[in-house]
mmCIF file of C-alpha atoms in Angstrom:
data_model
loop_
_atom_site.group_PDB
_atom_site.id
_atom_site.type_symbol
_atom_site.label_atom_id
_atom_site.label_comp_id
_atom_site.label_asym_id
_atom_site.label_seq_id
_atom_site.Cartn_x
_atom_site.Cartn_y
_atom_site.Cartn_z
ATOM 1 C CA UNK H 1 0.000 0.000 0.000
ATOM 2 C CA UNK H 2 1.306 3.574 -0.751
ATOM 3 C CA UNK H 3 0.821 7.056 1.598
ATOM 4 C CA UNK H 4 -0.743 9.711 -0.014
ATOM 5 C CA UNK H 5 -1.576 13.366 1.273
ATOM 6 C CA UNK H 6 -4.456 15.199 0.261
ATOM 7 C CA UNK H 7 -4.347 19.173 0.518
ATOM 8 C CA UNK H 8 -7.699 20.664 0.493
ATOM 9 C CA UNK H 9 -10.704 19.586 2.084
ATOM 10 C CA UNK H 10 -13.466 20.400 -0.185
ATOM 11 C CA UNK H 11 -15.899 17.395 -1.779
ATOM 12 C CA UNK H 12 -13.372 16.511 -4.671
ATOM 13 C CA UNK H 13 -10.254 16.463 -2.124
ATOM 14 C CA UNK H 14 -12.479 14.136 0.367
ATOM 15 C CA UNK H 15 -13.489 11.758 -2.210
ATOM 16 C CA UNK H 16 -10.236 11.453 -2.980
ATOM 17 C CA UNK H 17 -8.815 10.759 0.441
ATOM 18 C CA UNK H 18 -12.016 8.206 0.885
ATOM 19 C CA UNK H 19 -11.376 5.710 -1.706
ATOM 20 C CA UNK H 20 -7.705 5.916 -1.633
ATOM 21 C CA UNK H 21 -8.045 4.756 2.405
ATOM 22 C CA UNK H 22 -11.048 2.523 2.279
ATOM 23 C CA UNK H 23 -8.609 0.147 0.140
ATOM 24 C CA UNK H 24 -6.126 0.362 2.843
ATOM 25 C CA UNK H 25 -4.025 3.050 1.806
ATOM 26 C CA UNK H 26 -2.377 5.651 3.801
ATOM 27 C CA UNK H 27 -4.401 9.238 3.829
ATOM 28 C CA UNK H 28 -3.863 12.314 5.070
ATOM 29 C CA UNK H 29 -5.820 15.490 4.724
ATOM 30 C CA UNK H 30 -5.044 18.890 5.592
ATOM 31 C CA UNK H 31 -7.424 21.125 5.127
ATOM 32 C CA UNK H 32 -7.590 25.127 6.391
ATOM 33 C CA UNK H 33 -12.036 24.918 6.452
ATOM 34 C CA UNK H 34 -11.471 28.491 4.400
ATOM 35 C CA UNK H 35 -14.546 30.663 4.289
ATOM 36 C CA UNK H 36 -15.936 30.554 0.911
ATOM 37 C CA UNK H 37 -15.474 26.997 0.457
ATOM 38 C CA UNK H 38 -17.801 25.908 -2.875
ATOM 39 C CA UNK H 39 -19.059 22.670 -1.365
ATOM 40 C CA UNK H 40 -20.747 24.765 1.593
ATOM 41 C CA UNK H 41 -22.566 26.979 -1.001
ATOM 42 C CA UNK H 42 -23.336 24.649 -3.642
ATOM 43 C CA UNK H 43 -27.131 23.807 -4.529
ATOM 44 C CA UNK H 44 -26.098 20.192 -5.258
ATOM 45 C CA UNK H 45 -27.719 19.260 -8.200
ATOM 46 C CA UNK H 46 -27.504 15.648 -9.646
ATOM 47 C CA UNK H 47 -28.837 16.250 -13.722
ATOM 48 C CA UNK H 48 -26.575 16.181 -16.285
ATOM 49 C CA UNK H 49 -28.418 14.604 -18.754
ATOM 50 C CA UNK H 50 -30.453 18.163 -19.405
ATOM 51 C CA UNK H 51 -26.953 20.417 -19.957
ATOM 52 C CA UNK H 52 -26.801 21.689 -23.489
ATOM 53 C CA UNK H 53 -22.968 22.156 -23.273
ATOM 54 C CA UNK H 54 -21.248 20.599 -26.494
ATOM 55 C CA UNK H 55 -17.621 19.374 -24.630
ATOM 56 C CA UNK H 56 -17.700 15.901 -25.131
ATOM 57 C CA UNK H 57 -15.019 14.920 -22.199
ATOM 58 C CA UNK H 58 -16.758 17.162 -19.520
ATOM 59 C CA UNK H 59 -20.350 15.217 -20.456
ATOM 60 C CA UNK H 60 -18.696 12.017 -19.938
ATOM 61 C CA UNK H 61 -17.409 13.068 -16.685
ATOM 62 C CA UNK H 62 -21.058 14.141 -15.447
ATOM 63 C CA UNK H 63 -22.738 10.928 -16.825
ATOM 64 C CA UNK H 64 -20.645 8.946 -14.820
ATOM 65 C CA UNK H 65 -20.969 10.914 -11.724
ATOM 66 C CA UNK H 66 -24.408 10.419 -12.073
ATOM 67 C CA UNK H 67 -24.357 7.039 -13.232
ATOM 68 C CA UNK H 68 -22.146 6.442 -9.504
ATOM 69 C CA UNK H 69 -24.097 8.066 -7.228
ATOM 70 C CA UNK H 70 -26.929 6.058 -6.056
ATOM 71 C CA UNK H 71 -23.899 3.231 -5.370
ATOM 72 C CA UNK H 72 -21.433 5.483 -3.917
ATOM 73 C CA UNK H 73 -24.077 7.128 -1.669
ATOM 74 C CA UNK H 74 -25.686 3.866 0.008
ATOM 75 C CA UNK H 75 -21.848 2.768 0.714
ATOM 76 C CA UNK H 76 -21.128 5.904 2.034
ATOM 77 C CA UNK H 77 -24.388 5.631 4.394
ATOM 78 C CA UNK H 78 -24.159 2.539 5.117
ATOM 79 C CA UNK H 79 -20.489 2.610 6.456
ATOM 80 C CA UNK H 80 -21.229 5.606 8.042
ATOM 81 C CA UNK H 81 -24.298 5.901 10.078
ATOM 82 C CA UNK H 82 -24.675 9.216 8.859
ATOM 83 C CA UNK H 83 -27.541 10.766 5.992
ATOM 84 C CA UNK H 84 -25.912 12.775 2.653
ATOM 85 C CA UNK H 85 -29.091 14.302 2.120
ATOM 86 C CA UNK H 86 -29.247 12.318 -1.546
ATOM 87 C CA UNK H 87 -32.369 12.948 -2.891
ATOM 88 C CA UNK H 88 -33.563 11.418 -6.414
ATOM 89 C CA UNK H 89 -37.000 13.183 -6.346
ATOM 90 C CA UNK H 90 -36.893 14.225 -10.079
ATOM 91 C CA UNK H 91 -36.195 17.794 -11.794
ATOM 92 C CA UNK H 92 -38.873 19.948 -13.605
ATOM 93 C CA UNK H 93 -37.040 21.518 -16.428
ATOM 94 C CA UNK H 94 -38.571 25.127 -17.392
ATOM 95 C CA UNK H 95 -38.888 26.736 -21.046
ATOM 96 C CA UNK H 96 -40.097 30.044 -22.099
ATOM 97 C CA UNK H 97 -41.993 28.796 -25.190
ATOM 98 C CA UNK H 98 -43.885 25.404 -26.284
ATOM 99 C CA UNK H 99 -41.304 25.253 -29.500
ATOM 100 C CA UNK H 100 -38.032 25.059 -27.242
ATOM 101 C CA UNK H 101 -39.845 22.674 -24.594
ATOM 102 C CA UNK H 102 -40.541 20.184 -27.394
ATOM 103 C CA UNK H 103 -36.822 21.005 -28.867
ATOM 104 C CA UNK H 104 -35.684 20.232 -25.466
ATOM 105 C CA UNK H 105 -37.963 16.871 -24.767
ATOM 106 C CA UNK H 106 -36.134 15.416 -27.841
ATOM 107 C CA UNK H 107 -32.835 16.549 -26.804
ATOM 108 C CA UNK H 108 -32.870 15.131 -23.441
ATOM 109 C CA UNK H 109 -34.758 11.923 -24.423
ATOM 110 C CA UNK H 110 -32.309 11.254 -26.898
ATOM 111 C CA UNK H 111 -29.372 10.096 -24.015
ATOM 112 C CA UNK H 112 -31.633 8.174 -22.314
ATOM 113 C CA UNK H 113 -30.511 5.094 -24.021
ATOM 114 C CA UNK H 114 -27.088 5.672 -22.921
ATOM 115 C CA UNK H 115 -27.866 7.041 -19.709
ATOM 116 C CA UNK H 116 -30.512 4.695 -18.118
ATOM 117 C CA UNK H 117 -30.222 6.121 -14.810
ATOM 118 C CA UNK H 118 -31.724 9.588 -16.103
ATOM 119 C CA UNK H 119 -35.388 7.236 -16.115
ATOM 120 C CA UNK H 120 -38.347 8.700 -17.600
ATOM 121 C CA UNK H 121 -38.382 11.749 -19.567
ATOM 122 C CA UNK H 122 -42.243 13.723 -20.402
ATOM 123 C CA UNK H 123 -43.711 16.790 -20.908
ATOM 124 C CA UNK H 124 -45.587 17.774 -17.957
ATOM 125 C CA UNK H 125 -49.152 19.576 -18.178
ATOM 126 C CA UNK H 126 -49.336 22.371 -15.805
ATOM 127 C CA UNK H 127 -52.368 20.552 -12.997
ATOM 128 C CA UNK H 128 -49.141 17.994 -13.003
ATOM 129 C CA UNK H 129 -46.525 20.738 -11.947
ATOM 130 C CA UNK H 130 -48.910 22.378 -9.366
ATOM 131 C CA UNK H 131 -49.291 18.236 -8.053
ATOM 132 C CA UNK H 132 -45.042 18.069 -7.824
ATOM 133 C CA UNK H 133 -44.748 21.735 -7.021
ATOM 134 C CA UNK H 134 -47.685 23.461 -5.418
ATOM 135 C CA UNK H 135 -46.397 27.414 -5.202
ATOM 136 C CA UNK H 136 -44.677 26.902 -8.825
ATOM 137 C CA UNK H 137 -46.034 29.000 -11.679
ATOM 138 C CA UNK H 138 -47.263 27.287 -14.527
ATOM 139 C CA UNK H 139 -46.734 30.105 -16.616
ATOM 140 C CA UNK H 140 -43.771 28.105 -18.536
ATOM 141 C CA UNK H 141 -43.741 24.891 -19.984
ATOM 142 C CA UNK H 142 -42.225 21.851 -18.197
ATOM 143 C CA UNK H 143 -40.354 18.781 -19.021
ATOM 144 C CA UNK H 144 -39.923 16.139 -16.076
ATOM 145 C CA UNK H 145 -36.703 14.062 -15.439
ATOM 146 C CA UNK H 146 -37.063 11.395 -13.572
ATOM 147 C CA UNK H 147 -33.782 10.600 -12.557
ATOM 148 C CA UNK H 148 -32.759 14.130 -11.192
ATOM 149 C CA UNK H 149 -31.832 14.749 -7.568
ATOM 150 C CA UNK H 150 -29.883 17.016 -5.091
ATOM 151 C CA UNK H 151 -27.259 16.602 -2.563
ATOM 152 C CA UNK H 152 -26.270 18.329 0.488
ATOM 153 C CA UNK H 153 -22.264 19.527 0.294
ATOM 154 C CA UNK H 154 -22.394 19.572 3.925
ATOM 155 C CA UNK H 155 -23.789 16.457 4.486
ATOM 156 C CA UNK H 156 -21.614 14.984 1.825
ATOM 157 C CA UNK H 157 -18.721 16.749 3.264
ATOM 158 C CA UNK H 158 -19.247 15.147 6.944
ATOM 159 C CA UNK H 159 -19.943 11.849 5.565
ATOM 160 C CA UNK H 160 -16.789 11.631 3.682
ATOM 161 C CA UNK H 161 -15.084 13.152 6.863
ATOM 162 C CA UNK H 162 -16.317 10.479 8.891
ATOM 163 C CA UNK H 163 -15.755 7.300 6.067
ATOM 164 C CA UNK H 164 -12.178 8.611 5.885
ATOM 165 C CA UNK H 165 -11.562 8.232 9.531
ATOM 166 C CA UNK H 166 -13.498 4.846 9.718
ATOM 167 C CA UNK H 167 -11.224 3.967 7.331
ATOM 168 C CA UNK H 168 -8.073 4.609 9.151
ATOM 169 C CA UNK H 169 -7.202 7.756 7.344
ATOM 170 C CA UNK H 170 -6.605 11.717 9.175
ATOM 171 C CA UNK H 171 -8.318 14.439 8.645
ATOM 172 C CA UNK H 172 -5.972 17.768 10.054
ATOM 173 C CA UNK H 173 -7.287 21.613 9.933
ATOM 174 C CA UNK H 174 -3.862 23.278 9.059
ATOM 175 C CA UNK H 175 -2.262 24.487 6.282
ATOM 176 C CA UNK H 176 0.737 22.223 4.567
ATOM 177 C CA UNK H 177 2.867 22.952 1.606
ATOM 178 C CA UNK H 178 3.146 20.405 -1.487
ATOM 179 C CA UNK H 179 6.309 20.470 -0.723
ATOM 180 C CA UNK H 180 6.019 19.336 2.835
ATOM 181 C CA UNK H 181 3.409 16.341 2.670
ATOM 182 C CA UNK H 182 4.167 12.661 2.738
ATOM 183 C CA UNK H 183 3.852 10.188 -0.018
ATOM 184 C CA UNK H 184 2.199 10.978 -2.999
ATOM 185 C CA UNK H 185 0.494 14.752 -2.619
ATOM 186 C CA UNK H 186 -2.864 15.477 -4.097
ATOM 187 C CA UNK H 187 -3.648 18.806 -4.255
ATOM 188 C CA UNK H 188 -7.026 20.032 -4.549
ATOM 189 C CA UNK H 189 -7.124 23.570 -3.187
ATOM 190 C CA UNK H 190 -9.901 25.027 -5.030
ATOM 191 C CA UNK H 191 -10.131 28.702 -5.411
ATOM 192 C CA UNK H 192 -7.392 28.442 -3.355
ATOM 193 C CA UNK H 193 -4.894 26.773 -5.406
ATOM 194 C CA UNK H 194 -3.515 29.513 -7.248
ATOM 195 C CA UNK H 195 -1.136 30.175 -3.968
ATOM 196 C CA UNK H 196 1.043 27.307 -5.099
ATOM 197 C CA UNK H 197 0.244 26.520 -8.778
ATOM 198 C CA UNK H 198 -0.942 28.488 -11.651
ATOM 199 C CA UNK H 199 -3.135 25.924 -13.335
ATOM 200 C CA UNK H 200 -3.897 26.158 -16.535
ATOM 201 C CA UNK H 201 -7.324 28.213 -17.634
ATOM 202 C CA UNK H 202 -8.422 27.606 -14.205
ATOM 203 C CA UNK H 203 -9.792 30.848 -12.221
ATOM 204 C CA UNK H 204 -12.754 31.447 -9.559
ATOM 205 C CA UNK H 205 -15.771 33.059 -9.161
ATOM 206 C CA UNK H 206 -18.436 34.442 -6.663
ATOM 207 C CA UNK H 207 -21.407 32.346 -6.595
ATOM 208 C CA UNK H 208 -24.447 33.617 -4.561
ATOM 209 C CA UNK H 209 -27.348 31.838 -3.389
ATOM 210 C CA UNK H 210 -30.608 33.036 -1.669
ATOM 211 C CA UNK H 211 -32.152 30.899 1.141
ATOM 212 C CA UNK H 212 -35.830 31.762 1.449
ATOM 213 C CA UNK H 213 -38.849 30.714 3.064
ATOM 214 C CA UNK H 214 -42.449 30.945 1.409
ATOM 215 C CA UNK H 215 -45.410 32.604 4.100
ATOM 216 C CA UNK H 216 -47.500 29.440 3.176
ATOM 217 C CA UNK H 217 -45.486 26.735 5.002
ATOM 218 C CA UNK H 218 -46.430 23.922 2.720
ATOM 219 C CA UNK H 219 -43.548 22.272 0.957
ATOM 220 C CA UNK H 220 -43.584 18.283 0.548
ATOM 221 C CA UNK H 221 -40.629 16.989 1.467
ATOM 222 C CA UNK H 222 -38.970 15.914 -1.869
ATOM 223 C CA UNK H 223 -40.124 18.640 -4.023
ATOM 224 C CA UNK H 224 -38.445 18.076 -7.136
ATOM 225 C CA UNK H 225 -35.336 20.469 -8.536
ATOM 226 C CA UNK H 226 -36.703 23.360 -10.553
ATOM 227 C CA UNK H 227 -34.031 24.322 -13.339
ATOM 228 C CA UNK H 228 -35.379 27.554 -14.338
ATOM 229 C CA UNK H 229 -35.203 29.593 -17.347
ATOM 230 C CA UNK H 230 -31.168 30.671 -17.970
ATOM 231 C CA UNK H 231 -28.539 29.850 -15.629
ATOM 232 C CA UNK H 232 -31.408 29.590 -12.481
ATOM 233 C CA UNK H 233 -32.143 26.745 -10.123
ATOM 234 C CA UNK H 234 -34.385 26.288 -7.129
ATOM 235 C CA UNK H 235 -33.614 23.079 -4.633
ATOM 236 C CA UNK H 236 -36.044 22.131 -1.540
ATOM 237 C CA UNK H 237 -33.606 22.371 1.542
ATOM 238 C CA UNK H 238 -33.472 20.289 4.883
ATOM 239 C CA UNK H 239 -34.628 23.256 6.506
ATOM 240 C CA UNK H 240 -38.226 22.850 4.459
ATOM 241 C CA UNK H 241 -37.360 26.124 2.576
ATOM 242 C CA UNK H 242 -35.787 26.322 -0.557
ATOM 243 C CA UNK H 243 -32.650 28.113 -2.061
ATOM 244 C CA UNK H 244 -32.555 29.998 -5.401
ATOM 245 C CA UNK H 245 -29.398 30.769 -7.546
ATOM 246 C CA UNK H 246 -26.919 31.134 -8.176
ATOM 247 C CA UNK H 247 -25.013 34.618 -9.508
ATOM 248 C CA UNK H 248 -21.965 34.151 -11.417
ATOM 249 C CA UNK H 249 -19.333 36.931 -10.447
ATOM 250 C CA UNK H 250 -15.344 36.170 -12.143
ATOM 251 C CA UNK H 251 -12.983 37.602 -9.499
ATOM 252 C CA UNK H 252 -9.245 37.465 -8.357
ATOM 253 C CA UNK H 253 -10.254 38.275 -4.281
ATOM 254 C CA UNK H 254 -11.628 35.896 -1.559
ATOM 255 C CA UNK H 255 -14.141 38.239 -0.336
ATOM 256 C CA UNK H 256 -17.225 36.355 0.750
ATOM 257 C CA UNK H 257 -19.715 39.078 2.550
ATOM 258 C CA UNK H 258 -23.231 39.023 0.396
ATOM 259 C CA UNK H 259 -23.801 41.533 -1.854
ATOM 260 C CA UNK H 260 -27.277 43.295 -1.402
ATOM 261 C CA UNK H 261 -27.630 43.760 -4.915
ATOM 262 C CA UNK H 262 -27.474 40.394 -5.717
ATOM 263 C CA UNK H 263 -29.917 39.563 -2.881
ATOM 264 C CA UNK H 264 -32.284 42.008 -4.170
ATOM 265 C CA UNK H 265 -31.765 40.537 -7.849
ATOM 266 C CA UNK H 266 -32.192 36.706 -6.877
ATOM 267 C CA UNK H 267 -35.283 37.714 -4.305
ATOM 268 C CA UNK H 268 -37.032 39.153 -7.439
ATOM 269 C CA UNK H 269 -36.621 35.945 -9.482
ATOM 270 C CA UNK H 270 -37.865 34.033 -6.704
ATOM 271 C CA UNK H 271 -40.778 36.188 -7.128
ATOM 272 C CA UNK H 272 -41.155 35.166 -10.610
ATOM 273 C CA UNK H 273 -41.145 31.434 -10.242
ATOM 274 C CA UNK H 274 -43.120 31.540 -6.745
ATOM 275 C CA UNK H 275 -45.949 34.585 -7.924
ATOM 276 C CA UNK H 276 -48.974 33.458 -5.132
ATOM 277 C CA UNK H 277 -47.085 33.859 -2.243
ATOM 278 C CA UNK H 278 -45.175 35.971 -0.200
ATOM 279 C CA UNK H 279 -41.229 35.531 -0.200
ATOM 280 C CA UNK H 280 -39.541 36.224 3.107
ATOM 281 C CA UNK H 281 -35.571 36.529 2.848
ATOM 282 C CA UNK H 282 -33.744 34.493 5.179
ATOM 283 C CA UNK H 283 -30.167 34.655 4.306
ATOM 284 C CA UNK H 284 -27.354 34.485 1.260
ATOM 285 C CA UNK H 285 -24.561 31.903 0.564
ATOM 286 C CA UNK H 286 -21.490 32.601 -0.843
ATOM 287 C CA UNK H 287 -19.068 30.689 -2.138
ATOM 288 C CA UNK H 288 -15.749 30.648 -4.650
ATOM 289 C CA UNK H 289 -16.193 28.142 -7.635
ATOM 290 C CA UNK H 290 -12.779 27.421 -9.419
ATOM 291 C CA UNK H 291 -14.250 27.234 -13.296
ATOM 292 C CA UNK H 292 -12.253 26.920 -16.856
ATOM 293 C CA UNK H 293 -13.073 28.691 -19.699
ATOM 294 C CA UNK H 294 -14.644 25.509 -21.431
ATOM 295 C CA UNK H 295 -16.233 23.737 -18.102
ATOM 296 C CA UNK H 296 -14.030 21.179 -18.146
ATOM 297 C CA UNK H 297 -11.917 20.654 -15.208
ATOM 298 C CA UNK H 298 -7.935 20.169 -14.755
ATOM 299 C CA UNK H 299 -6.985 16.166 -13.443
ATOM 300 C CA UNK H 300 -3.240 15.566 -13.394
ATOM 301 C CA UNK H 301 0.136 16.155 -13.047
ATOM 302 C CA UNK H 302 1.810 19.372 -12.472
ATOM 303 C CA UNK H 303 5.202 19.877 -13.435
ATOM 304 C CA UNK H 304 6.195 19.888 -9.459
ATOM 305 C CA UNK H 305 5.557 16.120 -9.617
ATOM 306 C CA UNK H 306 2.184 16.996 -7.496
ATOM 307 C CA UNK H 307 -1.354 16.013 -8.698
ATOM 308 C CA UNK H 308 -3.356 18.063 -9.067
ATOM 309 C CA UNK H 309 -7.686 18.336 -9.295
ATOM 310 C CA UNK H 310 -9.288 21.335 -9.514
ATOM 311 C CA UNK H 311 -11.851 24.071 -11.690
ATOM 312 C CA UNK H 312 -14.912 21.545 -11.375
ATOM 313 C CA UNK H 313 -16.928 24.478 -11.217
ATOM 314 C CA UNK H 314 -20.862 24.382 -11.122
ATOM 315 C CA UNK H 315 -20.684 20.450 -11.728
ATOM 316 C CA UNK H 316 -18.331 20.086 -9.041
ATOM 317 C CA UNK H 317 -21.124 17.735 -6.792
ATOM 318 C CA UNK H 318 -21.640 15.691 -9.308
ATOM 319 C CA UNK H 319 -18.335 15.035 -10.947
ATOM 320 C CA UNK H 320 -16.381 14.662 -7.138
ATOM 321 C CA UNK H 321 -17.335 11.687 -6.148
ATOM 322 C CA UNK H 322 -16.556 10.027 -9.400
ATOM 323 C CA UNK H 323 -13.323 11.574 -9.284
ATOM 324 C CA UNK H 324 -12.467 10.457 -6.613
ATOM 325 C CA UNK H 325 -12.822 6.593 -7.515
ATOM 326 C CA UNK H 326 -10.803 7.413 -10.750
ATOM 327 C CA UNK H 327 -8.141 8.941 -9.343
ATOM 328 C CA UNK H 328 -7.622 6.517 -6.555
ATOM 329 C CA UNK H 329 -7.690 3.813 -9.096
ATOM 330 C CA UNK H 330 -5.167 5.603 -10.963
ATOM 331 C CA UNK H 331 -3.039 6.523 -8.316
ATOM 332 C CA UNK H 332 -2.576 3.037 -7.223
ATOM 333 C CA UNK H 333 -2.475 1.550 -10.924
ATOM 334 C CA UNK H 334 -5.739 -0.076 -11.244
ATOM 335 C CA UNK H 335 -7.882 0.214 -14.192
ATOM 336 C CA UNK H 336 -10.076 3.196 -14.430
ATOM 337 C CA UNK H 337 -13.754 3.462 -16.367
ATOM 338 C CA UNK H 338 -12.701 7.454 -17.484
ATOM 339 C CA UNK H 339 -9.386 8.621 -19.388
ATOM 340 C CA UNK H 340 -7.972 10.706 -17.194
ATOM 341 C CA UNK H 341 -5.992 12.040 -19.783
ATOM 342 C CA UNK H 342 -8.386 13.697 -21.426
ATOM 343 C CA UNK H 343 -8.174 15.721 -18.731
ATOM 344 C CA UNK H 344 -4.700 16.278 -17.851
ATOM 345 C CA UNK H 345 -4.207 19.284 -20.541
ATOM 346 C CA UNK H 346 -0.936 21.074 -19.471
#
């Protein structure tokens, strides 16, 4: 068995550290628990099926994060004890027009037969949204995918935390050096990373979420995801409210206080999608999301001898885990489902 160190304790750093130890290896993380940290502000959305982004290596990625997670996360519970907050409870897809929701229906059908896991794709009529989401507007047109589902980063997070030490590995809350950890050292630093390595393409990004409550309390408790018109998404949270985002903000700081203009701006989309009841503010998320100009993240070797994972950006819950079984398998020279190379662009 080999010793590996792991610096950086976000979800694609723990999943990492987990499968490398649960086959007996010898794990270390060090992790600084910076504010700002993407997993803690991440909506955690499981549906990659309904992207219309053309990169053929990042959509392989996301189908087989998908694909892995209904495995990976009844492991993880099991060996555990503890919940994830996994949710497969569907995702109603939102179009401005009849033409594009048909346009879409046929796009996203068309993987299922590659991508069984995604289950059943329809149109829905509007009585069916108000049945899935009772405060939704019907004023768009919907498509339904089965398959979708959210995840909570923290609950993730604490799971992995916990299946790492199960599995004899360390978890320590200081900062290390490449140069200064044990073994082989795996550096996923997020945001972060640029303090050490100038990866290539990668940069970070302010992402802002609002957390809201609705004055009528009624909320089922697996409301399906809503992924709204453009870049915005509404998730149920374990708090029976629901979060809406995200804002997209490229930056070269690690300032994380909430912006009131983007509070304001996300409060009056909530307004859009929820128009029958009244919307009462309960707080903002922020976090710093490492992203690449083309989505598709960096997996490999830097030129320090150190590998290296990192801009994962919005898919970063759903590619993580998967990650983290390929690189462990790679790491310790067992046979991998993804090319990693394809990924490894320096």
């Amino acid at each position: 068995m080999s010793t590996f160190t792991v610096i950086g304790g976000g979800i694609a750093g723990a999943s990492i550290a987990y499968h490398l130890a649960k086959t007996g290896n010898t794990v270390t993380v060090f992790d600084r628990s910076d504010n700002g940290q993407a997993t803690s502000a991440s909506a955690g959305i499981i549906c990659p099926w309904v992207s219309q982004r053309r990169n053929k290596k990042w959509y392989r990625l996301v189908q087989e994060g998908a694909r892995y997670y209904p495995d990976f996360i009844q492991e993880l519970e099991e060996t555990t004890k503890q919940s994830t907050g996994y949710i497969r409870s569907g995702a109603i897809c939102l179009f401005k027009d009849d033409r594009i929701q048909q346009l879409a229906y046929e796009r996203i059908s068309a993987k299922q037969e590659a991508s069984p896991e995604m289950g059943e794709v329809r149109k829905l009529t509007k009585a069916e949204v108000k049945e899935m989401h009772p405060h939704l507007t019907t004023a768009y047109p919907a498509v339904f995918v089965e398959g979708g589902g959210q995840i909570s980063g923290d609950s993730l997070l604490s799971a992995l935390k916990e299946g790492i030490r199960l599995h004899g590995g360390k978890w320590i809350q200081q900062d290390v050096k490449p140069e200064d950890g044990e073994g082989t050292v795996i550096y996923t630093a997020g945001a972060w990373a640029s303090e050490c390595y100038q990866l290539p393409l990668v940069r970070h990004q302010r992402a802002e979420l609002l957390h809201l409550k609705l004055e009528n309390e009624y909320h089922k408790n697996e409301t399906p995801v809503v992924m709204g018109l453009g870049p915005m998404y509404i998730v149920g949270t374990d708090t029976k409210q629901f979060a809406i985002g995200t804002t997209h903000e490229d930056t070269t700081d690690f300032t994380v206080a909430p912006s009131e203009e983007n509070q304001q701006y996300l409060h009056n989309e909530a307004t859009r999608y929820f128009p029958e009841t009244n919307i009462q503010d309960q707080f903002m998320a922020v976090g710093l999301r490492p992203f690449t100009r083309d989505s598709l993240p960096y997996i490999g070797w830097t030129k320090d001898h150190v590998f290296a994972v990192n801009g994962l950006g919005s898919s970063g819950l759903t590619a993580a885990p998967v990650i983290g079984r390929e690189v462990a398998a790679y790491l310790t020279d067992k046979e991998t489902v993804l090319n990693l190379d394809d990924y490894a662009y320096f």
